[in-house]
């Protein structure tokens, strides 16, 4: 089954304690991305990756890091989380289709609370 | 600058009514893609449609239809004969040059 998995699904942590949210896809997609969803703001792109070792900033990259050492994995790292990073996070991967363009597959989401 | 505006924050209708969700986008690029996603109360994001900037044909899929008008930079979504299961948050999104821009979403409440 084609899917994007994220772990953990729920996380409560304290300010300053480094954490990693993992993301993995089994569709051999080259493009992967992280988003955060906040009430009234929709989804905002944090980082994306066009391929292994190729990453770039989205609209809201401050306070986040990513790495892409393998095609299937795209972890999101918060080195020093702060309360304003409390949010719902989605990982996504994208495969191109014959006519061009992208269909984006989303993971189930990770709800992060930073106290 | 790229931007997607969904001015309707929340809409409530009674089952079987038709409803249109508005989406207005801004981009200076000529090549781009537009999307609609559904987020039901369970929280997952469900892909509904993708449209590229060179294809202005309207599309119909069952009770769903989409109206793309480049002249007004709009990509509106209509649900005909709404059902309770259509209750969700709907997001419009713009993609170009590998980045995605989402609107703030429209919450649709369909009452029985």
PDB file of C-alpha atoms in Angstrom, chain A residues 9 31 33 35 37 40-45 48 50 56-59 88 90 94-95 97 99-104 106-108, chain B residues 2 6 9 33 35 37 39 42-50 52 89 91 93 95-105:
ATOM      1  CA  UNK A   9       1.691  10.957  15.967  1.00  0.00           C
ATOM      2  CA  UNK A  31      10.059  15.205  -3.769  1.00  0.00           C
ATOM      3  CA  UNK A  33       8.008  18.253   2.035  1.00  0.00           C
ATOM      4  CA  UNK A  35       4.157  21.593   6.480  1.00  0.00           C
ATOM      5  CA  UNK A  37      -0.986  23.653  10.045  1.00  0.00           C
ATOM      6  CA  UNK A  40      -6.710  30.318  10.443  1.00  0.00           C
ATOM      7  CA  UNK A  41      -3.438  30.011   8.552  1.00  0.00           C
ATOM      8  CA  UNK A  42      -3.915  26.837   6.569  1.00  0.00           C
ATOM      9  CA  UNK A  43      -0.813  24.823   5.763  1.00  0.00           C
ATOM     10  CA  UNK A  44       2.528  26.505   5.451  1.00  0.00           C
ATOM     11  CA  UNK A  45       5.520  24.858   3.875  1.00  0.00           C
ATOM     12  CA  UNK A  48      11.111  20.620   0.887  1.00  0.00           C
ATOM     13  CA  UNK A  50      13.847  17.612  -4.501  1.00  0.00           C
ATOM     14  CA  UNK A  56      15.382  24.027   0.312  1.00  0.00           C
ATOM     15  CA  UNK A  57      13.441  26.400   2.495  1.00  0.00           C
ATOM     16  CA  UNK A  58       9.727  26.874   2.299  1.00  0.00           C
ATOM     17  CA  UNK A  59       7.861  29.825   3.732  1.00  0.00           C
ATOM     18  CA  UNK A  88       0.059  20.062  13.604  1.00  0.00           C
ATOM     19  CA  UNK A  90       2.325  17.062   7.973  1.00  0.00           C
ATOM     20  CA  UNK A  94       4.999  13.882  -4.415  1.00  0.00           C
ATOM     21  CA  UNK A  95       5.139  11.863  -7.571  1.00  0.00           C
ATOM     22  CA  UNK A  97       2.325  11.951 -13.325  1.00  0.00           C
ATOM     23  CA  UNK A  99       0.923  14.916 -17.999  1.00  0.00           C
ATOM     24  CA  UNK A 100       3.107  16.805 -15.579  1.00  0.00           C
ATOM     25  CA  UNK A 101       2.289  18.373 -12.272  1.00  0.00           C
ATOM     26  CA  UNK A 102       2.191  16.748  -8.921  1.00  0.00           C
ATOM     27  CA  UNK A 103      -0.107  14.693  -6.754  1.00  0.00           C
ATOM     28  CA  UNK A 104       0.827  15.133  -3.143  1.00  0.00           C
ATOM     29  CA  UNK A 106       0.224  13.359   2.965  1.00  0.00           C
ATOM     30  CA  UNK A 107       1.158  11.552   6.119  1.00  0.00           C
ATOM     31  CA  UNK A 108      -1.363  11.308   8.962  1.00  0.00           C
TER      32      UNK A 108
ATOM     33  CA  UNK B   2       2.483  33.856  -4.456  1.00  0.00           C
ATOM     34  CA  UNK B   6     -10.050  31.651   0.621  1.00  0.00           C
ATOM     35  CA  UNK B   9     -13.890  31.049   6.640  1.00  0.00           C
ATOM     36  CA  UNK B  33      -0.737  24.128 -10.697  1.00  0.00           C
ATOM     37  CA  UNK B  35      -5.212  21.982  -6.155  1.00  0.00           C
ATOM     38  CA  UNK B  37      -7.779  19.177  -0.739  1.00  0.00           C
ATOM     39  CA  UNK B  39      -9.634  17.609   5.463  1.00  0.00           C
ATOM     40  CA  UNK B  42     -10.572  12.855  11.260  1.00  0.00           C
ATOM     41  CA  UNK B  43      -7.705  15.116  10.188  1.00  0.00           C
ATOM     42  CA  UNK B  44      -6.158  13.495   7.142  1.00  0.00           C
ATOM     43  CA  UNK B  45      -5.658  15.457   3.936  1.00  0.00           C
ATOM     44  CA  UNK B  46      -7.369  14.080   0.871  1.00  0.00           C
ATOM     45  CA  UNK B  47      -6.436  15.130  -2.648  1.00  0.00           C
ATOM     46  CA  UNK B  48      -9.426  16.157  -4.770  1.00  0.00           C
ATOM     47  CA  UNK B  49      -8.139  17.721  -7.958  1.00  0.00           C
ATOM     48  CA  UNK B  50      -5.090  19.169  -9.737  1.00  0.00           C
ATOM     49  CA  UNK B  52      -2.419  23.099 -14.569  1.00  0.00           C
ATOM     50  CA  UNK B  89     -12.293  21.873   5.840  1.00  0.00           C
ATOM     51  CA  UNK B  91      -8.059  23.893   1.148  1.00  0.00           C
ATOM     52  CA  UNK B  93      -3.376  25.385  -2.997  1.00  0.00           C
ATOM     53  CA  UNK B  95       2.181  25.064  -6.720  1.00  0.00           C
ATOM     54  CA  UNK B  96       4.971  26.507  -8.813  1.00  0.00           C
ATOM     55  CA  UNK B  97       8.706  26.205  -8.843  1.00  0.00           C
ATOM     56  CA  UNK B  98       8.563  23.356  -6.364  1.00  0.00           C
ATOM     57  CA  UNK B  99       6.841  25.335  -3.626  1.00  0.00           C
ATOM     58  CA  UNK B 100       3.311  25.022  -2.368  1.00  0.00           C
ATOM     59  CA  UNK B 101       1.072  27.789  -1.077  1.00  0.00           C
ATOM     60  CA  UNK B 102      -2.146  26.960   0.698  1.00  0.00           C
ATOM     61  CA  UNK B 103      -5.154  29.072   1.464  1.00  0.00           C
ATOM     62  CA  UNK B 104      -6.406  29.317   5.019  1.00  0.00           C
ATOM     63  CA  UNK B 105      -9.224  26.892   4.324  1.00  0.00           C
TER      64      UNK B 105
END
